[in-house]
Amino acid sequence: MTIRAGLVGLGKIARDQHLPAIAQVDGIDLVAVASRNAQGDGVNNYPDLGAMLAGESQLDAVILCQPPQVRYAAARQALLAGKHVFLEKPPGATVSEVDALTALAKAQGVTLYASWHSRYAAAVAQAKAWMADRTVERISIQWREDVRHWHPGQPWIWEAGGFGVFDPGINALSILTEIVAEPITVLSADLEVPSNKQAPIGATLSMATASGAPIDTVFDWRQTGPQTWDIAVEAKNGSLLLSEGGNTLRLDGEVQMKAPDEEYPTMYRRFVDLVAAGAIDADTAPLRLVADAFLCGRHCPTAAFED
Ligand code: NAP
């Protein structure tokens, strides 16, 4: 069976990644788009999800690419209509939303997929296998990028529920919670919030694995010049560096793998498999770490920021 899918929120990530990935993956076709200000080519277009559900009686699945603040209501609407749901990351604005969606998907007997694209970066599986055989002594995460370059004209990202620098930072946490087998706890956090915004522009988190290895984390949106998406692991017998957001792997300083980005096609293959199996994949581990940073973090006001 080929999944007939409708996409909601035709913005940057939908155009950059979802449309090309769906076009190249077998087992799923895009038949409709619901977006208030944009139209998809070669599909039926609707102003919102309600109109799309009413107009597309044959739709099997709904892909939600809007900002996190509005995703819960849309996901509920789609699940209640009996559709499988693919959630962009983060899967909700709060942990309780995602738990409620998981319960609803189970009750409806449909697939819910909380996609964490960075987990499908080329070198993550190999890094996870390397970690499984070793005792971790220290982890250091540096996720530094230029918000003006990556998120121009996205006011929602600075509003409550928009995550601020945790919007990219949660990608690092999604890799971290994939490659570390133990539970991870947040010990403390500093959140730098510009005086004219609701969400942080910088954050430092002190975390630890259950067996006590420290995890020092810096998320910063003020980085111009070269951008940094690195996770470094020191183990008893060796070191690992995942860079380029998980697409390059160095072991003991030697490059092992440097592969092109295949994250979204891989996620769509996973979604097709989940629907075929009637399964749910809605891990909230990265979202819980962000929630904990907001719960225990010190709020440090910082200079106003203009996009
Ligand atoms: P975006 O460019 O702002 O697009 C989101 C789209 O959602 C908008 O174009 C808008 O389309 C629609 N929308 C519906 N309700 C909205 C509302 N209340 N406020 C604003 N837009 C609304 O954002 P994006 O970069 O694609 O990010 C969307 C999601 O994808 C986020 O959760 C983000 O974390 C995730 N993501 C983004 C990237 C990236 O590189 N940008 C990478 C991976 C994941 P209409 O106005 O036409 O309805």
XYZ file of C-alpha atoms and ligand atoms in Angstrom:
355
model
C 0.000 0.000 0.000
C 1.194 3.523 -0.742
C 0.477 6.010 2.035
C -1.463 9.032 0.783
C -0.127 11.907 2.862
C -1.091 15.515 3.454
C 1.453 18.026 4.773
C 0.575 20.958 7.056
C 2.790 24.085 7.247
C 4.623 24.584 3.961
C 7.580 26.536 5.393
C 11.375 26.209 5.346
C 11.810 22.633 6.508
C 8.887 21.343 4.461
C 10.390 22.780 1.263
C 14.047 22.056 2.069
C 13.639 18.475 3.264
C 10.137 16.955 3.395
C 9.075 17.501 -0.226
C 12.308 16.107 -1.762
C 12.426 13.204 0.722
C 8.807 12.151 0.073
C 9.446 12.364 -3.678
C 12.347 9.902 -3.444
C 10.946 7.368 -0.953
C 8.755 4.449 -2.059
C 5.558 3.759 -0.169
C 4.412 7.341 0.420
C 2.932 9.989 -1.886
C 2.139 13.607 -1.116
C -1.411 14.307 -2.291
C -2.287 17.508 -0.416
C -0.864 20.532 1.401
C -2.560 22.695 4.032
C -0.891 26.070 4.485
C -2.310 29.535 5.027
C 0.189 31.422 2.856
C 1.786 28.862 0.548
C 0.764 26.368 -2.133
C 2.357 23.061 -3.052
C 2.960 22.134 -6.711
C 1.046 19.226 -8.231
C -1.075 18.563 -5.130
C -4.445 19.690 -3.809
C -4.100 22.810 -1.642
C -6.137 23.808 1.402
C -6.023 26.763 3.800
C -5.934 24.579 6.914
C -5.995 21.037 8.235
C -9.768 20.963 8.761
C -10.380 21.806 5.112
C -7.819 19.207 4.034
C -9.414 16.463 6.128
C -12.850 17.396 4.768
C -11.640 17.494 1.166
C -9.416 14.403 1.113
C -11.471 11.404 2.172
C -8.739 8.988 1.000
C -5.956 10.539 3.084
C -3.978 8.032 5.201
C -1.462 10.258 6.996
C -0.801 13.835 8.050
C 2.690 15.373 8.296
C 2.906 18.321 10.681
C 5.609 20.897 9.887
C 4.262 23.966 11.662
C 5.908 25.561 14.706
C 5.604 23.509 17.904
C 3.127 25.868 19.573
C 0.306 24.837 17.214
C 1.196 21.213 16.607
C -0.758 19.586 19.434
C -4.185 20.783 18.344
C -3.457 19.743 14.759
C -2.117 16.332 15.785
C -5.210 15.674 17.897
C -7.462 16.676 15.020
C -5.640 14.336 12.632
C -5.556 11.405 15.077
C -9.245 11.818 15.899
C -9.909 11.655 12.148
C -8.118 8.268 12.140
C -4.974 9.439 10.323
C -1.400 8.363 10.970
C 0.660 11.345 12.137
C 4.268 12.346 11.424
C 5.474 15.091 13.795
C 8.422 17.358 12.981
C 10.739 17.914 15.920
C 10.175 18.939 18.647
C 7.071 16.703 18.803
C 5.219 19.194 21.003
C 5.597 22.388 22.965
C 5.372 20.353 26.199
C 6.008 16.792 27.340
C 2.409 16.327 28.456
C 1.177 17.080 24.928
C 3.254 14.271 23.448
C 2.165 11.810 26.145
C -1.465 12.687 25.433
C -0.938 12.213 21.675
C 0.684 8.819 22.249
C -2.293 7.676 24.308
C -4.680 8.954 21.645
C -2.780 7.250 18.806
C -2.903 3.966 20.733
C -6.649 4.333 21.315
C -7.194 5.139 17.629
C -4.978 2.263 16.436
C -2.854 4.538 14.224
C 0.840 5.411 13.940
C 2.347 8.396 15.725
C 5.931 9.183 14.744
C 7.923 11.770 16.686
C 10.700 12.300 14.183
C 14.146 13.257 15.502
C 16.020 13.888 12.268
C 19.504 14.168 13.803
C 19.273 10.585 15.063
C 19.396 9.531 11.396
C 22.592 11.430 10.636
C 25.034 9.095 8.914
C 27.492 8.439 11.757
C 25.099 8.188 14.711
C 24.520 4.409 14.519
C 28.275 3.748 14.386
C 28.858 6.109 17.313
C 26.185 4.276 19.312
C 27.842 0.908 18.615
C 31.250 2.315 19.691
C 29.737 3.661 22.940
C 28.061 0.353 23.765
C 31.457 -1.308 24.358
C 33.023 1.458 26.449
C 32.881 3.182 29.823
C 32.169 6.855 29.250
C 34.182 9.312 31.354
C 33.070 12.692 29.968
C 30.876 14.121 27.214
C 31.100 17.633 25.833
C 28.527 19.157 23.475
C 29.103 22.363 21.490
C 26.151 23.434 19.340
C 26.913 26.938 18.092
C 25.204 28.508 15.097
C 24.054 31.817 13.654
C 20.330 32.281 14.244
C 20.183 35.080 11.653
C 21.361 32.638 8.994
C 19.247 29.598 9.957
C 16.028 31.159 11.259
C 15.375 34.444 9.460
C 11.811 35.744 9.751
C 10.645 33.129 12.271
C 9.145 35.140 15.163
C 7.535 31.995 16.631
C 10.966 30.628 17.563
C 11.514 33.515 20.022
C 8.077 33.237 21.622
C 7.075 31.072 24.597
C 6.940 27.478 23.418
C 9.249 28.264 20.487
C 12.312 26.787 22.258
C 14.799 29.525 21.256
C 18.311 28.060 21.071
C 16.883 24.705 22.151
C 15.262 24.456 18.702
C 18.657 23.367 17.274
C 19.961 22.279 20.685
C 17.336 19.559 20.981
C 18.942 17.931 17.936
C 22.132 17.443 19.978
C 20.045 16.052 22.835
C 18.296 13.663 20.441
C 21.695 12.253 19.401
C 22.906 12.175 23.013
C 19.888 10.192 24.220
C 20.296 7.828 21.261
C 23.984 6.990 21.781
C 24.126 6.919 25.592
C 22.459 3.780 26.915
C 22.045 5.041 30.503
C 19.526 7.565 31.849
C 20.722 11.191 31.725
C 19.788 13.854 34.257
C 20.034 17.646 34.132
C 21.968 18.981 37.146
C 21.819 22.712 36.395
C 21.360 25.154 33.537
C 21.923 28.819 32.705
C 19.457 30.258 30.202
C 20.391 33.568 28.538
C 17.171 35.268 27.454
C 17.354 38.544 25.478
C 15.396 41.318 27.168
C 13.050 41.615 24.150
C 12.424 37.842 23.700
C 10.684 35.000 25.525
C 13.123 32.215 24.635
C 16.878 31.778 25.203
C 19.589 32.770 22.742
C 22.198 30.810 24.702
C 22.149 28.005 27.251
C 24.718 26.012 29.181
C 23.608 22.740 30.720
C 25.391 20.590 33.213
C 24.126 17.013 32.938
C 25.362 13.567 33.963
C 24.892 9.940 33.053
C 23.419 7.688 35.752
C 26.891 6.304 36.466
C 28.241 9.808 37.013
C 30.005 10.845 33.794
C 29.627 14.632 33.365
C 28.001 16.033 30.215
C 28.871 19.701 29.614
C 26.755 21.408 27.013
C 26.878 24.803 25.310
C 24.122 25.959 22.973
C 24.743 29.368 21.397
C 22.918 31.180 18.628
C 25.391 34.061 18.292
C 28.060 32.182 16.369
C 29.103 33.828 13.124
C 31.712 32.304 10.825
C 32.197 28.538 11.030
C 29.278 26.754 12.639
C 29.785 24.012 15.244
C 27.624 20.962 15.887
C 29.952 18.682 17.862
C 29.570 15.930 20.444
C 32.867 14.749 21.965
C 33.082 11.626 24.120
C 36.027 10.588 26.247
C 35.925 6.949 27.280
C 38.307 4.799 29.335
C 39.891 3.433 26.192
C 39.419 5.920 23.404
C 37.757 9.108 22.219
C 34.958 9.881 19.794
C 34.001 13.085 18.011
C 30.709 13.375 16.167
C 30.653 16.576 14.126
C 28.590 18.154 11.329
C 25.501 17.347 13.408
C 26.260 13.622 13.444
C 27.397 13.172 9.841
C 31.154 12.959 10.529
C 32.754 10.515 12.967
C 36.298 10.582 14.320
C 37.584 7.825 16.589
C 40.831 8.577 18.435
C 41.308 11.544 16.074
C 40.989 9.522 12.845
C 38.082 10.200 10.464
C 36.023 6.999 10.183
C 33.039 8.275 8.293
C 32.023 11.434 6.473
C 28.737 10.961 4.705
C 26.179 13.213 3.025
C 22.958 14.129 4.829
C 20.330 11.391 4.283
C 18.310 12.119 7.399
C 14.888 12.891 5.917
C 14.688 10.056 3.353
C 15.705 7.666 6.142
C 12.975 9.063 8.398
C 10.339 8.634 5.697
C 11.404 4.998 5.180
C 10.985 4.546 8.937
C 7.523 6.161 8.823
C 6.444 3.830 5.993
C 7.651 0.843 8.071
C 5.905 2.084 11.231
C 2.600 2.470 9.389
C 2.964 -1.010 7.855
C 3.645 -2.457 11.311
C 0.889 -0.442 13.008
C 3.516 0.884 15.450
C 4.132 4.066 17.434
C 7.540 5.741 17.884
C 7.192 8.792 20.101
C 10.269 9.064 22.299
C 10.185 12.127 24.555
C 13.708 11.767 26.037
C 15.225 14.844 24.267
C 12.144 16.950 25.069
C 12.300 15.959 28.758
C 15.896 17.211 29.025
C 14.846 20.571 27.549
C 11.870 20.717 29.926
C 14.185 19.949 32.869
C 16.596 22.706 31.802
C 13.687 25.155 31.876
C 12.541 23.739 35.260
C 15.870 23.977 37.087
C 17.655 26.599 34.970
C 18.730 30.029 36.143
C 17.291 32.769 33.932
C 20.020 35.223 32.968
C 18.675 38.325 31.175
C 20.908 39.411 28.332
C 21.075 42.167 25.696
C 18.101 42.684 23.405
C 18.480 40.873 20.092
C 17.235 42.140 16.736
C 16.786 39.616 13.898
P 8.771 28.032 9.154
O 9.646 28.254 7.971
O 8.344 29.183 9.971
O 7.528 27.207 8.611
C 6.478 26.777 9.400
C 5.205 26.945 8.615
O 4.120 26.576 9.455
C 4.958 28.382 8.213
O 5.487 28.655 6.939
C 3.445 28.510 8.245
O 2.905 28.326 6.952
C 2.959 27.341 9.111
N 2.291 27.804 10.329
C 1.124 27.338 10.827
N 0.789 27.951 11.941
C 1.754 28.838 12.200
C 1.948 29.787 13.233
N 1.086 29.929 14.237
N 3.060 30.546 13.179
C 3.957 30.419 12.171
N 3.803 29.519 11.166
C 2.707 28.744 11.179
O 9.475 27.008 10.168
P 10.436 25.786 9.839
O 11.850 26.233 9.893
O 9.966 25.084 8.633
O 10.229 24.924 11.157
C 9.026 24.213 11.379
C 9.352 23.066 12.327
O 10.353 22.254 11.713
C 9.921 23.515 13.670
O 9.425 22.730 14.707
C 11.424 23.287 13.522
O 12.051 22.965 14.753
C 11.447 22.081 12.597
N 12.697 21.981 11.850
C 13.211 23.060 11.190
C 14.442 22.955 10.545
C 15.063 24.107 9.794
O 16.235 24.007 9.401
N 14.349 25.181 9.523
C 15.148 21.763 10.573
C 14.570 20.655 11.202
C 13.349 20.796 11.837
P 1.567 29.121 6.534
O 1.737 30.531 7.029
O 1.538 29.007 5.049
O 0.445 28.405 7.227
